[in-house]
CHARMM-style PDB file with segment names, atoms N, HN, CA, C and O in Angstrom:
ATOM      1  N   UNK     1      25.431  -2.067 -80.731  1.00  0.00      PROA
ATOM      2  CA  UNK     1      24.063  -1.600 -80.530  1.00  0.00      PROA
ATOM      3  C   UNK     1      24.045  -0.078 -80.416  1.00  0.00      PROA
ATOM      4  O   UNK     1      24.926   0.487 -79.768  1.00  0.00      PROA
ATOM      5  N   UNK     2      22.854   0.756 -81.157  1.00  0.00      PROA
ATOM      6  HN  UNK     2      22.138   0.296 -81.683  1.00  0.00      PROA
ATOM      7  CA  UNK     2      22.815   1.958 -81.452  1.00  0.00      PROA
ATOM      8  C   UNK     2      21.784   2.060 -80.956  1.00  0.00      PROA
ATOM      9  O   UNK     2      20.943   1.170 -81.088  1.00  0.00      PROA
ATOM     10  N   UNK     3      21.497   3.433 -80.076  1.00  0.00      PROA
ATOM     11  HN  UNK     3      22.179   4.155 -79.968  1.00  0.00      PROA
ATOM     12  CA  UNK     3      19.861   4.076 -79.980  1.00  0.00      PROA
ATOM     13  C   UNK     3      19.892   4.432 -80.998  1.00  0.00      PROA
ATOM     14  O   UNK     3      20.806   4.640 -81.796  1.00  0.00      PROA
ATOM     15  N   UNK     4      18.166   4.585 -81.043  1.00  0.00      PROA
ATOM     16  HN  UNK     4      17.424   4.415 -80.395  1.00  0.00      PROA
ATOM     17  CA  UNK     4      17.551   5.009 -82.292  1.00  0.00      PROA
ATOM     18  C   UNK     4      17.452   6.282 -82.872  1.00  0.00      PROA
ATOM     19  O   UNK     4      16.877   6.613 -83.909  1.00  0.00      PROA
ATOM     20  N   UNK     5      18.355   7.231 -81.730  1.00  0.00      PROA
ATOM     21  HN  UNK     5      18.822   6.962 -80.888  1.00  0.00      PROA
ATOM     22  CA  UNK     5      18.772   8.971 -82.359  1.00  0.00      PROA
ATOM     23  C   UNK     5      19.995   8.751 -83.052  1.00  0.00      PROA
ATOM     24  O   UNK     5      20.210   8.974 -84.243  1.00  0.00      PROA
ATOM     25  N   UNK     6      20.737   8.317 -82.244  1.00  0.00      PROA
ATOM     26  HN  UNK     6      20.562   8.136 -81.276  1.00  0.00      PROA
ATOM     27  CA  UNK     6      22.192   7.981 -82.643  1.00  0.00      PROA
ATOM     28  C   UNK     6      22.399   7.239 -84.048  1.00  0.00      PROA
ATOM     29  O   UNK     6      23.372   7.494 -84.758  1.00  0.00      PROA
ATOM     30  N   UNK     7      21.532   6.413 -84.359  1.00  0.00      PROA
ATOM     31  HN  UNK     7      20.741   6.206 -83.783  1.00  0.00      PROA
ATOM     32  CA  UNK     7      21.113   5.833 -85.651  1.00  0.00      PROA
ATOM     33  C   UNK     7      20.684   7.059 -86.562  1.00  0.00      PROA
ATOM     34  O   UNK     7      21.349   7.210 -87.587  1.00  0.00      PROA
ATOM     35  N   UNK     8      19.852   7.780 -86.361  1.00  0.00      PROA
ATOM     36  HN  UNK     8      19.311   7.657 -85.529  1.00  0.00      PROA
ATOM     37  CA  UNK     8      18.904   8.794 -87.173  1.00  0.00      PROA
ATOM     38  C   UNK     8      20.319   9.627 -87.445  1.00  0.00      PROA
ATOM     39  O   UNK     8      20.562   9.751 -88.645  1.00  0.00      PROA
ATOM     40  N   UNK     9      21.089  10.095 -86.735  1.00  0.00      PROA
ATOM     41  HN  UNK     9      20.891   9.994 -85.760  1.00  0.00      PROA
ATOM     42  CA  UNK     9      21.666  11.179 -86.904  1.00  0.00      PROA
ATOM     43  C   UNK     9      23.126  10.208 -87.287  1.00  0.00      PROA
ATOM     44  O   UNK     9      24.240  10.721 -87.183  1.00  0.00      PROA
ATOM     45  N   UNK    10      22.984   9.083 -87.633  1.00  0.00      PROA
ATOM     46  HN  UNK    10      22.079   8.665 -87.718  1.00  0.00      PROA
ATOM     47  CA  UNK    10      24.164   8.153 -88.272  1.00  0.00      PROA
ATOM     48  C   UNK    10      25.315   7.959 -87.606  1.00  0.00      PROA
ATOM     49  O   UNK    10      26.265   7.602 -88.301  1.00  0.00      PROA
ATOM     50  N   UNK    11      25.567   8.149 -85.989  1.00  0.00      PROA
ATOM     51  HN  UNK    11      24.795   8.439 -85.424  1.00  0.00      PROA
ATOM     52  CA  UNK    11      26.369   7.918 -85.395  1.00  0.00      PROA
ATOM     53  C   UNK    11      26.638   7.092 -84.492  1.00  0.00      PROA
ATOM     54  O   UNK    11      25.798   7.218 -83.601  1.00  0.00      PROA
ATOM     55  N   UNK    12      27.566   6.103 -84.191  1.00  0.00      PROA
ATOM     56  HN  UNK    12      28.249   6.000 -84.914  1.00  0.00      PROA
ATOM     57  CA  UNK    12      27.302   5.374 -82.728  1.00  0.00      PROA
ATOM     58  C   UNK    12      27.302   6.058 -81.766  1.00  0.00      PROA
ATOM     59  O   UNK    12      27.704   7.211 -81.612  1.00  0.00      PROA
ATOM     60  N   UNK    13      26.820   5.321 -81.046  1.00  0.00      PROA
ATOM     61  HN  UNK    13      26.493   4.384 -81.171  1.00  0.00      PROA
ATOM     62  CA  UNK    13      26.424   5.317 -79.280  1.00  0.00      PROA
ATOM     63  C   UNK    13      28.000   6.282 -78.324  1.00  0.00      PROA
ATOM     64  O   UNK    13      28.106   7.139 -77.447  1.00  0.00      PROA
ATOM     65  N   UNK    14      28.674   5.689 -78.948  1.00  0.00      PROA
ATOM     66  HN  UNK    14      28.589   4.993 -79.661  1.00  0.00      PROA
ATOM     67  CA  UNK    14      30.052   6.018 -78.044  1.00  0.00      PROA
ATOM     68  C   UNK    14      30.611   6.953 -78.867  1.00  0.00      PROA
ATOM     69  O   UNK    14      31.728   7.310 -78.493  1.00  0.00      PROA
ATOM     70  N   UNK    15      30.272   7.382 -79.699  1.00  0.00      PROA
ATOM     71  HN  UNK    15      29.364   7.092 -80.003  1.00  0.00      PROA
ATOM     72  CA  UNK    15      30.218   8.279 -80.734  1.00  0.00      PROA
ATOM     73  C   UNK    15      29.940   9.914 -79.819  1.00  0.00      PROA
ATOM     74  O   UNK    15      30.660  10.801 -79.361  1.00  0.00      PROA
ATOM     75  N   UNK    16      28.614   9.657 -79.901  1.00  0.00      PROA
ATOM     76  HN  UNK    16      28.029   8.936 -80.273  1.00  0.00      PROA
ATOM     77  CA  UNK    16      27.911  10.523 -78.696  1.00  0.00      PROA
ATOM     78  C   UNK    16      28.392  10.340 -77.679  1.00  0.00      PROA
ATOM     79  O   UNK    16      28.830  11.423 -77.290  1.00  0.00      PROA
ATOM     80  N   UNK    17      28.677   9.218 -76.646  1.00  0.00      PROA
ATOM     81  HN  UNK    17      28.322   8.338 -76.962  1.00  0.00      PROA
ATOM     82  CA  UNK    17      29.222   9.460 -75.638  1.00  0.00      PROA
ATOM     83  C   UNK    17      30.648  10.155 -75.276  1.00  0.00      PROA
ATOM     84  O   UNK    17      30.922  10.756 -74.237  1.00  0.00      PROA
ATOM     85  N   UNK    18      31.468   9.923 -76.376  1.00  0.00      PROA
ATOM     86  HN  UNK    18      31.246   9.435 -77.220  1.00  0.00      PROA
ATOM     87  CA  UNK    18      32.796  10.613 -76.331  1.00  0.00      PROA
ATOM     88  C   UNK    18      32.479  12.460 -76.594  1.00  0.00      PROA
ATOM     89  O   UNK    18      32.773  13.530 -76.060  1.00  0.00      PROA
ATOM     90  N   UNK    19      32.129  12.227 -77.124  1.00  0.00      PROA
ATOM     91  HN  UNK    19      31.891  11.358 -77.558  1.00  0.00      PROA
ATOM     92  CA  UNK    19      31.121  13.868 -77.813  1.00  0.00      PROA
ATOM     93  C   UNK    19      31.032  14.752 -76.386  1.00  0.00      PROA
ATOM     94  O   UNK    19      31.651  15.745 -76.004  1.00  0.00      PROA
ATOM     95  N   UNK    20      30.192  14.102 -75.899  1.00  0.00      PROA
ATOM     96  HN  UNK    20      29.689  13.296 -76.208  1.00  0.00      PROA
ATOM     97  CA  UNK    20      29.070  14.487 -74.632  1.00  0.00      PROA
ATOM     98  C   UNK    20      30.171  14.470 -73.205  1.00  0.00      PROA
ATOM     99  O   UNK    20      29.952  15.102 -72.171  1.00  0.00      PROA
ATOM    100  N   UNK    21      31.229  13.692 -73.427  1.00  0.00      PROA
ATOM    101  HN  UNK    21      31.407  13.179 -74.266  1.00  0.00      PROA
ATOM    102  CA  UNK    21      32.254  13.988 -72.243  1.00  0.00      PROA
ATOM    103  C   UNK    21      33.314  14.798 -72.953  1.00  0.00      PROA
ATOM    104  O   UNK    21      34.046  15.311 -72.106  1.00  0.00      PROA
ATOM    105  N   UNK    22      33.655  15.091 -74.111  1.00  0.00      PROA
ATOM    106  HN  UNK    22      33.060  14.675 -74.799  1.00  0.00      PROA
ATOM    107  CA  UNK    22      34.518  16.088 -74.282  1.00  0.00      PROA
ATOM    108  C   UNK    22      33.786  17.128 -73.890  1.00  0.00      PROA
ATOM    109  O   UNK    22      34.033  18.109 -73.189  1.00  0.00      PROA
ATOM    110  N   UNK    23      33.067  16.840 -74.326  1.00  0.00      PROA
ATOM    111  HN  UNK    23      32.867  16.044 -74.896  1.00  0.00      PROA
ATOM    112  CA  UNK    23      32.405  18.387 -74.092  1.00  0.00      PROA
ATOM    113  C   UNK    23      32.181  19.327 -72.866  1.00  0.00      PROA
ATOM    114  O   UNK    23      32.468  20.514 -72.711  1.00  0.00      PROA
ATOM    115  N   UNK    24      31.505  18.310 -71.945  1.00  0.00      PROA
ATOM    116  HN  UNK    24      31.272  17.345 -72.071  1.00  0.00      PROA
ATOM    117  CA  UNK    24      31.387  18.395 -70.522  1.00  0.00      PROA
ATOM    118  C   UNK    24      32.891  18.598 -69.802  1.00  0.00      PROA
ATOM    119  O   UNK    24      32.945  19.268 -68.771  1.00  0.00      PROA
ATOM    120  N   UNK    25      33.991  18.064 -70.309  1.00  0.00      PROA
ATOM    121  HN  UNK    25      33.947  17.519 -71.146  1.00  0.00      PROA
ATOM    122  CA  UNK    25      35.482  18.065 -69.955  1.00  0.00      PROA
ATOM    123  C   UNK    25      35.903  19.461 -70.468  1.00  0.00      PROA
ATOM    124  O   UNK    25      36.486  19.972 -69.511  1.00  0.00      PROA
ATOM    125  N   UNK    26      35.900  20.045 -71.159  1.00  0.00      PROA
ATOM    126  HN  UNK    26      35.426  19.630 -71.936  1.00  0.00      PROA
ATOM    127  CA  UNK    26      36.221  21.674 -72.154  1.00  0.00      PROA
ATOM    128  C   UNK    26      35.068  22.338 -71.270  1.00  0.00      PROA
ATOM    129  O   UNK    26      35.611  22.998 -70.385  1.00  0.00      PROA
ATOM    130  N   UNK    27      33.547  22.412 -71.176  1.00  0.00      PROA
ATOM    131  HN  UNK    27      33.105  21.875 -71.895  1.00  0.00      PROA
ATOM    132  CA  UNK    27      33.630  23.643 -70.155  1.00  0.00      PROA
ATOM    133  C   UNK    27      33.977  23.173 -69.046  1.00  0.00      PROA
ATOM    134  O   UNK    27      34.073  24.190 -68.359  1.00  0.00      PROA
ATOM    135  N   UNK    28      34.268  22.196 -68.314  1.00  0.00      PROA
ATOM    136  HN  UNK    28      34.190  21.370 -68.872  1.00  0.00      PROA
ATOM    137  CA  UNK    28      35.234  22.210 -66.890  1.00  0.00      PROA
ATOM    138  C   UNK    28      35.906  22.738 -66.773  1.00  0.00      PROA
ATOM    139  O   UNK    28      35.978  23.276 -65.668  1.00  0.00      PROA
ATOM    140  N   UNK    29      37.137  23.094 -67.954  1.00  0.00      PROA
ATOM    141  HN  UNK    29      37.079  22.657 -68.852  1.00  0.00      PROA
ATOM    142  CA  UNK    29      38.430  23.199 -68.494  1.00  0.00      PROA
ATOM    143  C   UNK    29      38.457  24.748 -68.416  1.00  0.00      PROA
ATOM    144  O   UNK    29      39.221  25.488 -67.798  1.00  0.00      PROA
ATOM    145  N   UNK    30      37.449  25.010 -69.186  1.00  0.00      PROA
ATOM    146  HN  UNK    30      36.829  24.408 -69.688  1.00  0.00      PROA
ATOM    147  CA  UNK    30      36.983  26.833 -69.153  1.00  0.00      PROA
ATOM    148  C   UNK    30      36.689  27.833 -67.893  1.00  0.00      PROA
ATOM    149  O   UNK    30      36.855  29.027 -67.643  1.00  0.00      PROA
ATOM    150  N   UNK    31      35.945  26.206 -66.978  1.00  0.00      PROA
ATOM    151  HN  UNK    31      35.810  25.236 -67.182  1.00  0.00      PROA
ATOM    152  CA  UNK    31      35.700  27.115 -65.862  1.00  0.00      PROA
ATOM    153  C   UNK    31      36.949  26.905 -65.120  1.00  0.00      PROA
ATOM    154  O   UNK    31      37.225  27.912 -64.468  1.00  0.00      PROA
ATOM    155  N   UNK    32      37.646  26.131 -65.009  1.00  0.00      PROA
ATOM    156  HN  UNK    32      37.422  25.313 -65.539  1.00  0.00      PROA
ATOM    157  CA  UNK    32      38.934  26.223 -64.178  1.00  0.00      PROA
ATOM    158  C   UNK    32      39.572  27.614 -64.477  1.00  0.00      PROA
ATOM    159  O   UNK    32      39.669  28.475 -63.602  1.00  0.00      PROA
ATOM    160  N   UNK    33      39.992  27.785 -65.729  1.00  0.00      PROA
ATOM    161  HN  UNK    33      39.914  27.086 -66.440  1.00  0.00      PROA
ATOM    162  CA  UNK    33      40.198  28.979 -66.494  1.00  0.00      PROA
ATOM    163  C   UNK    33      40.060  30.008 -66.145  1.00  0.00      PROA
ATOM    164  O   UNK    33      41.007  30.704 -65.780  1.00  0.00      PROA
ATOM    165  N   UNK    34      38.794  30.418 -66.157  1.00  0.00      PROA
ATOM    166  HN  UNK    34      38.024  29.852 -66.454  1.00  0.00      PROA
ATOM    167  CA  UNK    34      37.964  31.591 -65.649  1.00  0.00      PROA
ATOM    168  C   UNK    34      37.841  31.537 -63.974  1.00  0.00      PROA
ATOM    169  O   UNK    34      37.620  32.590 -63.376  1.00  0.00      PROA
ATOM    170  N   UNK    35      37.942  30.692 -63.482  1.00  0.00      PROA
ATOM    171  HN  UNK    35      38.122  29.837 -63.968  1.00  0.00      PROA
ATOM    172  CA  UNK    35      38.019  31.056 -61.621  1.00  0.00      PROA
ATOM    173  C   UNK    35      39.496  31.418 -61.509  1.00  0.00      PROA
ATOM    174  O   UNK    35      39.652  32.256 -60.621  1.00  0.00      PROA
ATOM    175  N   UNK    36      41.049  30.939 -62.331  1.00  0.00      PROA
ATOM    176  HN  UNK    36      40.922  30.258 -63.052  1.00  0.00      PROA
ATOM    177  CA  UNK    36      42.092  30.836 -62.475  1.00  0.00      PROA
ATOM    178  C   UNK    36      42.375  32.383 -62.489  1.00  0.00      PROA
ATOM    179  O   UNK    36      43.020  33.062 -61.690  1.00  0.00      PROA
ATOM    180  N   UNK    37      41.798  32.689 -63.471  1.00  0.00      PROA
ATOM    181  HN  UNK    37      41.274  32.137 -64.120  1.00  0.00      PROA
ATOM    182  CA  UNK    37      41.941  33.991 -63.808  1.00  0.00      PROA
ATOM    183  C   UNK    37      41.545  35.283 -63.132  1.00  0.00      PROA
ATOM    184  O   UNK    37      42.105  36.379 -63.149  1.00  0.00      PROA
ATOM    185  N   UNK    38      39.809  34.647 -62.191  1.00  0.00      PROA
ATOM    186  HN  UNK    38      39.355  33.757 -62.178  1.00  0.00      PROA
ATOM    187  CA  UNK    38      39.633  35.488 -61.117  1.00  0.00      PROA
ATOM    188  C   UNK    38      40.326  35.848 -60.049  1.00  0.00      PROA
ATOM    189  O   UNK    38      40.610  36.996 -59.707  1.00  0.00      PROA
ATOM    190  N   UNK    39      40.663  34.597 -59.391  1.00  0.00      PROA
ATOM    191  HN  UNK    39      40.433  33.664 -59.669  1.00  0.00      PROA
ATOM    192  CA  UNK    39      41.982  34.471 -58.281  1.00  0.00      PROA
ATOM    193  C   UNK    39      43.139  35.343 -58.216  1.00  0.00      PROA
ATOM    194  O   UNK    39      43.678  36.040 -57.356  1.00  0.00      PROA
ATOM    195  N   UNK    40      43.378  34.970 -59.778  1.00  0.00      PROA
ATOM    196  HN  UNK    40      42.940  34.403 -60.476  1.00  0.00      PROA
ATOM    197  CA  UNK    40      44.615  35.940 -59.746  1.00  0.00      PROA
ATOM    198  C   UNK    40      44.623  37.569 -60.069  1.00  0.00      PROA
ATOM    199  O   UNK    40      45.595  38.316 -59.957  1.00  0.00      PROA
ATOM    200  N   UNK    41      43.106  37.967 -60.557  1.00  0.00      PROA
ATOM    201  HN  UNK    41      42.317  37.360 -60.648  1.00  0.00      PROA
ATOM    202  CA  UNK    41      42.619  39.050 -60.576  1.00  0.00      PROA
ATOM    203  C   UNK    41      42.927  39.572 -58.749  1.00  0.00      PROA
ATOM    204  O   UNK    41      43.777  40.399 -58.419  1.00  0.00      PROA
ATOM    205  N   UNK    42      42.241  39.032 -58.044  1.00  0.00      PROA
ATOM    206  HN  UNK    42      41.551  38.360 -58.312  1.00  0.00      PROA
ATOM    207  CA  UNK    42      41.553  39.085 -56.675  1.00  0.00      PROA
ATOM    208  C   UNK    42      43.129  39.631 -56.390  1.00  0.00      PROA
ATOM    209  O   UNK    42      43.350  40.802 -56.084  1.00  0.00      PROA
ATOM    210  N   UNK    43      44.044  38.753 -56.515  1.00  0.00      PROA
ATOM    211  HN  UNK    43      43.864  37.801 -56.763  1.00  0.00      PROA
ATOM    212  CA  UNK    43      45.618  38.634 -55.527  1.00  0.00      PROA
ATOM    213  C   UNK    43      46.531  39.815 -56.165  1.00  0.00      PROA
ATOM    214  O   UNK    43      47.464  40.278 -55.509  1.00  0.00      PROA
ATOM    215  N   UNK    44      46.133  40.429 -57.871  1.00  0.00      PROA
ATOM    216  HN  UNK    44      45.375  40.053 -58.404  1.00  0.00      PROA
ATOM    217  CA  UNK    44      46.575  41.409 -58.017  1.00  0.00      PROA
ATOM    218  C   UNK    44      46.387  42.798 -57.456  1.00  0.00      PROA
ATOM    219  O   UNK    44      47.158  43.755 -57.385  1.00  0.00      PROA
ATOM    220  N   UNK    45      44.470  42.535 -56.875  1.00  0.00      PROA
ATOM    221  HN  UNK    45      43.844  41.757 -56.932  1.00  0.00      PROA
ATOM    222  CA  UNK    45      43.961  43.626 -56.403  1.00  0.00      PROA
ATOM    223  C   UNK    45      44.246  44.052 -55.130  1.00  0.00      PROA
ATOM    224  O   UNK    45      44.218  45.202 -54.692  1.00  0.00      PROA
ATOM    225  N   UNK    46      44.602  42.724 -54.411  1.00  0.00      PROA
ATOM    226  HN  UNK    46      44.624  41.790 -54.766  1.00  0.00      PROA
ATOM    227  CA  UNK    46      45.223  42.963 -52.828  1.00  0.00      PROA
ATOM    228  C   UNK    46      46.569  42.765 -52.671  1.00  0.00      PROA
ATOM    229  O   UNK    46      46.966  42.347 -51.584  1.00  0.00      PROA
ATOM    230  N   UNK    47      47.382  42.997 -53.597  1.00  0.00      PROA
ATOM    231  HN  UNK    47      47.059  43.337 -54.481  1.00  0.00      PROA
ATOM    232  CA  UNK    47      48.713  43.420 -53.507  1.00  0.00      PROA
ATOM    233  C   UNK    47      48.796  44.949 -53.654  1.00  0.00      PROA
ATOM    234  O   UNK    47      49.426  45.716 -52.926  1.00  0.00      PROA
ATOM    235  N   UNK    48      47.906  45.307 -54.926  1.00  0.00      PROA
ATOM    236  HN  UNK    48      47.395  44.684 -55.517  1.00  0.00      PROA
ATOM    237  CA  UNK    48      47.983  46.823 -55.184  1.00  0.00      PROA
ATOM    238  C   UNK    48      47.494  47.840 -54.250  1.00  0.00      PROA
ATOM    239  O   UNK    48      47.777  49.034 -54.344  1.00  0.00      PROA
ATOM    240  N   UNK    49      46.559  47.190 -53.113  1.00  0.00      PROA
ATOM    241  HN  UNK    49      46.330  46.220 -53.037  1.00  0.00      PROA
ATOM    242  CA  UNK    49      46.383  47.124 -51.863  1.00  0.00      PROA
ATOM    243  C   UNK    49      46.927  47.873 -51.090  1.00  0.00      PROA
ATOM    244  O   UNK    49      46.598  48.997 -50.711  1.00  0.00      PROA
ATOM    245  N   UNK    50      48.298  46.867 -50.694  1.00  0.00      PROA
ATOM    246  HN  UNK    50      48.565  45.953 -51.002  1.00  0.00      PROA
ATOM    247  CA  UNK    50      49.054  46.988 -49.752  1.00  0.00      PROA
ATOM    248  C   UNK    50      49.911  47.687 -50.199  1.00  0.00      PROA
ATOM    249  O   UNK    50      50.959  47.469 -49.592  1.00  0.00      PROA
ATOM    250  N   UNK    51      50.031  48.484 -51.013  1.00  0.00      PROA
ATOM    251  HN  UNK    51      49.179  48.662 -51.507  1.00  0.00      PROA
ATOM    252  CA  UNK    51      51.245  49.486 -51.482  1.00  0.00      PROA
ATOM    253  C   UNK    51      50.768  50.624 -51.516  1.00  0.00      PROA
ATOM    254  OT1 UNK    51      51.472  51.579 -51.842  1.00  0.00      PROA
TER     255      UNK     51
END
């Protein structure tokens, strides 16, 4: 069983749903990334700090 977008645009249901959680999973992925990267911004800045 297909909704009737998912039909229009010729794809199954789980089609879209796999779609719609990769997707949602990659920017998670990005933002881990990017706070990852802040952190270690932050810990470079308070080492350079203390010297």
């Amino acid at each position: 069983m297909s909704d009737p977008i998912s039909l229009l645009l010729g794809e199954s249901t789980m089609d879209g749903v796999t779609r719609h959680i990769r997707r949602h999973y990659l920017e998670n992925e990005n933002e881990a990334k990017r706070i990852s990267r802040a952190s270690d911004r932050a810990d470079l800045y308070r080492s350079a700090g203390d010297g």
